[in-house]
CSV table of C-alpha atoms in Angstrom, one decimal:
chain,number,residue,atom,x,y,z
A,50,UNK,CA,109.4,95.5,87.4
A,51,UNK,CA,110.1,97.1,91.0
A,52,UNK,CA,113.6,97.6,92.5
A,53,UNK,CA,114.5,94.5,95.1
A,54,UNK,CA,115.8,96.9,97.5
A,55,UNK,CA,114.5,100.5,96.3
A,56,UNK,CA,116.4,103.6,97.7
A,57,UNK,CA,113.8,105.4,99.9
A,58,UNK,CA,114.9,109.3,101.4
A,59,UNK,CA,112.7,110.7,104.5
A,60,UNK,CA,110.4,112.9,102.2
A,61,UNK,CA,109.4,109.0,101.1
A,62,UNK,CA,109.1,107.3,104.4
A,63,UNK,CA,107.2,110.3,105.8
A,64,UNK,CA,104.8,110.2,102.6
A,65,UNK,CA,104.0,106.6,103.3
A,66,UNK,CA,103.5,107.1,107.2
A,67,UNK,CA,101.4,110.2,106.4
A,68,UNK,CA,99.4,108.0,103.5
A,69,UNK,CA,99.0,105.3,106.2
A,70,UNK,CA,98.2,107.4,109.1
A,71,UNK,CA,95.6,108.8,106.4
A,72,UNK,CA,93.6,105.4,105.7
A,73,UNK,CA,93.7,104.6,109.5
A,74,UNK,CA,92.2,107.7,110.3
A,75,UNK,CA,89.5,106.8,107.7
A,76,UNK,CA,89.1,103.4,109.1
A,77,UNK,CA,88.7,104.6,112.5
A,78,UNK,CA,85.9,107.5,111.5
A,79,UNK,CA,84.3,104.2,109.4
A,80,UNK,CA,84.4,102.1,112.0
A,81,UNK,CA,82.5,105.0,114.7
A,82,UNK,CA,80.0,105.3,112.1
A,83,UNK,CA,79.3,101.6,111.9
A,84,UNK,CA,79.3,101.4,115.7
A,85,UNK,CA,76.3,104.1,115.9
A,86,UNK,CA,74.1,101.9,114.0
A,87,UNK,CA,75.3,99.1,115.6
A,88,UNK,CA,77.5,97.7,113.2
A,89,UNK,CA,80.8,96.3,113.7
A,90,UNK,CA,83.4,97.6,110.6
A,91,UNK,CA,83.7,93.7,109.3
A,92,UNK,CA,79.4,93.6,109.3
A,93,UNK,CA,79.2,97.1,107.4
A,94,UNK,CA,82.4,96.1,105.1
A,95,UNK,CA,80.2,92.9,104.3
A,96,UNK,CA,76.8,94.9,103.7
A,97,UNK,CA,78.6,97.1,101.5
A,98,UNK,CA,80.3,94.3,98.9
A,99,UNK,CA,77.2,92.7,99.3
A,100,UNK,CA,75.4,95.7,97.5
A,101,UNK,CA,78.0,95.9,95.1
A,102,UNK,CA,78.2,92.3,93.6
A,103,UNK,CA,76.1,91.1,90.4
A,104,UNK,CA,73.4,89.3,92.0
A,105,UNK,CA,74.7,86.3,90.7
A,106,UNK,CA,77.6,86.7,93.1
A,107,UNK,CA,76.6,87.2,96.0
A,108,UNK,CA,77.6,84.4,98.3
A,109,UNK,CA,79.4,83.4,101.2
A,110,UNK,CA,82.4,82.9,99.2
A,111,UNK,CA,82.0,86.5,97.8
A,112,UNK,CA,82.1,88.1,100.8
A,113,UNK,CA,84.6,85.7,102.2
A,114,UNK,CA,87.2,87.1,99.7
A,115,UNK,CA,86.2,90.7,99.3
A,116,UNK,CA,87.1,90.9,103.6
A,117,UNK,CA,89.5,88.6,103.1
A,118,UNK,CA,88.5,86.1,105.5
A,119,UNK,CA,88.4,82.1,105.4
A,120,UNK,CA,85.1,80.3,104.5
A,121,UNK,CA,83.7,79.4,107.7
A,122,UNK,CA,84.7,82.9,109.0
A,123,UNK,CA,82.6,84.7,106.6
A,124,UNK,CA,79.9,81.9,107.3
A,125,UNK,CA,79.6,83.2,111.0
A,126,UNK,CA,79.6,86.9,109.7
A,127,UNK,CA,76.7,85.9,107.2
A,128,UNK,CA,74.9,84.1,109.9
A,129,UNK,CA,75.0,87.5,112.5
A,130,UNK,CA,73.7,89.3,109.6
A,131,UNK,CA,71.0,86.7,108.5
A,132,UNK,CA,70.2,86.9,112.9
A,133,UNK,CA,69.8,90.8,112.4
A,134,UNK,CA,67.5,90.6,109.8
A,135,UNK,CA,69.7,92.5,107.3
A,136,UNK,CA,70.3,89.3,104.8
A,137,UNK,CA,68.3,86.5,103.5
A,138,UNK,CA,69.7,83.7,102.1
A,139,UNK,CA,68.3,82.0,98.8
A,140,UNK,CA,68.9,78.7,97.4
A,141,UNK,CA,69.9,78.6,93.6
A,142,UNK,CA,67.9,76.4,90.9
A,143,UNK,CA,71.7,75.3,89.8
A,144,UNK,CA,73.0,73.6,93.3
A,145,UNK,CA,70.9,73.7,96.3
A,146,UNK,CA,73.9,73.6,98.2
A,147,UNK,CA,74.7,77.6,97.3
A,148,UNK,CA,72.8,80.1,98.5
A,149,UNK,CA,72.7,83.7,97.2
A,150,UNK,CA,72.8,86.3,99.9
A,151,UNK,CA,70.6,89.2,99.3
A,152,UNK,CA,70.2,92.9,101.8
A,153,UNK,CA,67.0,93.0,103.2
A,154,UNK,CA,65.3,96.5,103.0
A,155,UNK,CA,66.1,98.0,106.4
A,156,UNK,CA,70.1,96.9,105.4
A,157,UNK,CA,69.5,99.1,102.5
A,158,UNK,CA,68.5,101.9,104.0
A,159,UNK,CA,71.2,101.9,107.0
A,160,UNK,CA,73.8,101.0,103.9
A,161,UNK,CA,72.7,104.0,101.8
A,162,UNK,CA,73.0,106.3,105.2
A,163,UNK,CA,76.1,104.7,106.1
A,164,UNK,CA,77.3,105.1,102.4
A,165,UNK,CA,76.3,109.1,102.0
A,166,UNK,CA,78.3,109.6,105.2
A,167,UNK,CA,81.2,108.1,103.9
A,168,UNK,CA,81.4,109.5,100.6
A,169,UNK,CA,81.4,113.2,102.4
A,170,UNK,CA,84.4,112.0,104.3
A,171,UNK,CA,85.9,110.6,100.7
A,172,UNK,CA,85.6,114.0,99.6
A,173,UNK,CA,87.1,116.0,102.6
A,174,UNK,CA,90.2,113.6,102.4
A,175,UNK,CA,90.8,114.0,98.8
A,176,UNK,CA,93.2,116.6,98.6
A,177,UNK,CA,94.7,115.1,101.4
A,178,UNK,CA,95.0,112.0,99.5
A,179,UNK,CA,95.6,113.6,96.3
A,180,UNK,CA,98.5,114.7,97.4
A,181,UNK,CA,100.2,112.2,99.3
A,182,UNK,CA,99.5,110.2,96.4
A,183,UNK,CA,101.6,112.5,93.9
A,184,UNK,CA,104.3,112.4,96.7
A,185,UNK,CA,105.0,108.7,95.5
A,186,UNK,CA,105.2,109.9,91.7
């Protein structure tokens, strides 16, 4: 159970600005990566849980709550990606109303470009993040 108000030195406040400054400097280098093949962060964050649900699971409501985002929000996303050709939307046998979303090829080859490029920047931050993490300890 944590501490209501934990005792924090400066070697802890400067791990968690450092940890923070960390994951902003990975969202920024995501979100540049995105922009090059015309993606916006949200549309590539979207492609990318899309890719890792169970089929099953894929939907509007998937997506709207692996980005965190209300219903109809995550419905505008999925349209821009439905108008970009990178998803298709199916209806289900079990209620007509649902559709399951699923990446059309070319979003699975800019995903899996987008993705290799990432994971190289995963691993040049890990001892980085290694470390910051066994700050908190």
């Amino acid at each position: 159970m944590p501490l209501e108000n934990p005792v924090l030195n400066d070697e802890d406040y400067g791990a968690l600005a450092e940890f923070r400054f960390a994951l902003r400097q990975f969202q920024a280098f995501s979100g540049e990566r995105a922009a090059e093949k015309g993606l916006t962060p949200q549309q590539h964050q979207a492609l990318l849980a899309l890719r890792a649900a169970p089929a099953e699971e894929a939907t509007v409501g998937f997506v709207a709550r692996r980005l965190l985002l209300k219903p109809h929000s995550a419905t505008g996303l999925i349209d821009r990606l439905e108008k970009l050709g990178l998803v298709t939307r199916h209806s289900t046998a079990a209620d007509r109303r649902r559709a399951q979303l699923q990446l059309t090829p070319s979003a699975l080859e800019l995903l899996a470009s987008l993705s290799a490029t990432h994971k190289e920047e995963i691993r040049r931050l890990r001892p980085l993040l290694q470390t910051l993490l066994e700050r908190f300890g």
